[in-house]
């Protein structure tokens, strides 16, 4: 059998279908409205759903619409079973939501079963000639319902006789069968019409019965709203009842309006629009043909659309109580006169019953008020008795508290007095532990008392200890359970208890609990008095504790004074107290700071001032004397110890006076600030001196230049500024580290200071730059002499740690007033002359000339252009081939950077590479070279050219930077280039300086697969012990040795030795700068592995090199 869900808001309808379909063996479920129906359908997935159309919360049309959108049950067949619509309206609604079957209420059981079987696709057990019956049309007047019922009964009896007669005449011709069928149909229609009239009468009867028994106004109005909606077949129904002032609605109930819409819908104005007219006229109104806008009727804007309206006043002869209205007639364009009479009937019943409810409510209120007045008088009398009882206890307990001597006896006497004077059953005082929540008994009186010495607060919760101790307020427990008394250790009847907190400065420290055996033993007045008693007990306890604490504090004070004295003696500051003539207190630190015993200061007050430095002694005396007029002083001064050493101290003193302003004593402290003063002196020194070298800095130099220029103007002499820059100092830092570089700068500073006269100034400009100010210069030759004296001083090696370093310098000089008349001009011109000297490659000296300014400007322009060259894509790589000596085949290339300036053309690397090193651009330029060379090599391979290795030169700064290995690895990965096709060339000096540090990085490159070679081998200082440990692949002989190998025996010997050395270390040897046939022959004879130079090809752009590689 099938599973069928019945959705109907009438219990009788659901029960009828449950019984009828239950006999057929179907599994049945039910729901009271569309909302509940959706939940049941989604959970149980029925085979068929029978639904009413007009239901509260969600009607049948919306129910089916939402059902169709639910997954899994959207295709479930649905049948409408309704009494609210005529067949035409119901058919239109069913078609709109995809419902095939419609059963009107009532329908014959056989028709219901047959339609259900058809919807389920089950076989029919009988073919019935009956057709679905429909509810009859409305009659003109509600008063004619009784006569209409009689007509249906007569029709029923006539049809029955006709059917019986035809059935008895078995010999009737076949044409009589048609009469029999017509009789049966007349009988079915009569039964259906009778059922429809019966349902309307039943609804009115049920309304009267339900409303007569209802005492709640809201439920009464809800019943009336439901019944009038069902009788009159309305989509929406509402009832509004006015308050006693008739100004606003006291009750407003609706039917048919969804809860979500109702929640946001405003309550209608009771006297507005059509509803106000109905109230004023006390007559019903019917309106049809509306456009749906509720505002036209005076209804809220959020009210559902209204197309027809029936409004009826709810009124008695004396008063108009409110109105009811019905909106949107189902199955018709407007409400009929029958609907109006039905609504008027319902409104009349509501008015009578609502008025009776109001009268009943007023009687009830009067009765309650009378009872309350009687109870108030009784309570007042009882409260007075209880208050007098509590006041008596209060007076007796105050007497006890006055004579209390200790805390324990106070608490015990208080409990006893409460029980005896107040005739309470039991009194109990406990102290609470704020950490554990445990209440410990301190005293009790009365019989029986708790047997436990201490209990957790939780055990006394029923007896109110917890609220008093944790809530900081009094608490009552009415009708104390017997179990709670037993748990507390008593066997007495305790009907009531009051718990009162004992407080000290707002914090609860205990609880007083009083028990009584009679119910309602405590009231608010009595509790207020008992709270005063609890406060008095708290005061007595705290007073006794204060007295004990004061005595204890006096003992502790004496001990603290002794400890304080020990502490003051242990700190590093001198602490003292004195009156006008002598010291009252002086800690022992004075001996350490002043170098004199404490007893000496106690004997002689003036010794304090005698210890002050003579230059500041008088001011210290005046400061002490000034305390007679001012409250404090703070002063810094020097003291002289007996051994002659001087210390800086800071003294702070404060005058202590009585209420009348009379000086009692002076308290002071002395702090040793010698270290701080030394630090401040150091800071002041560093303001004018270089922190590393101690030479004058730019600030001090500027002051001295200004003074020297003024002196030169007065005397008619000259002054000179020498600008010195150490050559290749950056390489020292990069190779040996900054610590060794700083040590070298210190030694350079010392030599410079000894190379000039005592009146001259040596200053450090910053980094490796120094400035020397020469005063009293008579002629330029004097400046030249000083410059060459400096060169002579630098000719000796510098011994820094285990290193012997040779340092050269470039010096530029400028004269005042010839080359400038202010400090900035002189310094700028000296700097220009220094750069001109630097171009001569070490230990060079140049005076400034105007032509140098032009060159300096050119250099500045070159530097500015260099900073933008990378972003403007002005760099280009040229490639010079490497040739295998044995075969003459091109096996690699060296990538050489060129700068193609748009105005200057190709700029030589010798011009911009040193500048890039100097201004810090060498790292990004070097990264660009690596990436571009790898990308070009990969492009050649993709073009089908033979794979070769491309070598790239690394600078010292580039090789030292962190992340170089990772950057190269990422480049190779991004370009998909095999690492063995990249070779990195490093100079001998880069690798040998800090060799241990570079071994690790070289091994990382080896692990990556990159080829490594030593460039310009033979020009530096190599250590064979390190060289054999380096993971190298090539040695590159510097071209300075290759150039003259055919004519110079020394160069030939060096070249052959390097080749042998490289082979002995399993390294391939490359000779660069090969330009002649003789050089090629020599290198071939000595088994040099590879050659590179103009003999084979000059450096070529990428496209030309590709052609060369393809031809080879």
Coordinates of C-alpha atoms in Angstrom, one line a residue, residues 720-725 770-772 810-816 819-820 823-838 846-849 852-853:
X720 CA 94.9 75.0 2.5
X721 CA 92.5 72.1 2.6
X722 CA 93.9 68.7 1.7
X723 CA 91.2 66.0 0.8
X724 CA 92.6 62.5 1.2
X725 CA 91.0 59.2 0.0
X770 CA 90.2 62.6 5.5
X771 CA 90.6 66.4 5.4
X772 CA 93.6 68.3 6.6
X810 CA 95.1 60.2 -3.4
X811 CA 95.3 63.8 -2.3
X812 CA 93.5 66.9 -3.7
X813 CA 94.4 70.4 -2.4
X814 CA 92.6 73.7 -2.6
X815 CA 93.8 77.2 -1.4
X816 CA 92.0 80.0 0.3
X819 CA 90.1 78.6 -5.0
X820 CA 87.1 79.8 -2.9
X823 CA 84.0 76.3 3.5
X824 CA 81.6 74.5 1.1
X825 CA 83.4 75.7 -2.0
X826 CA 86.8 74.9 -0.7
X827 CA 85.8 71.4 0.3
X828 CA 84.0 70.8 -3.0
X829 CA 87.0 71.9 -5.0
X830 CA 89.4 69.8 -2.9
X831 CA 87.2 66.8 -3.5
X832 CA 87.3 67.5 -7.2
X833 CA 91.1 67.7 -7.1
X834 CA 91.3 64.4 -5.2
X835 CA 89.3 62.6 -7.8
X836 CA 91.6 63.9 -10.5
X837 CA 94.5 62.6 -8.5
X838 CA 92.8 59.2 -8.1
X846 CA 96.8 67.5 -7.4
X847 CA 96.0 71.1 -6.8
X848 CA 92.5 72.2 -7.8
X849 CA 92.1 73.9 -11.1
X852 CA 88.8 70.0 -12.8
X853 CA 85.3 71.4 -12.1

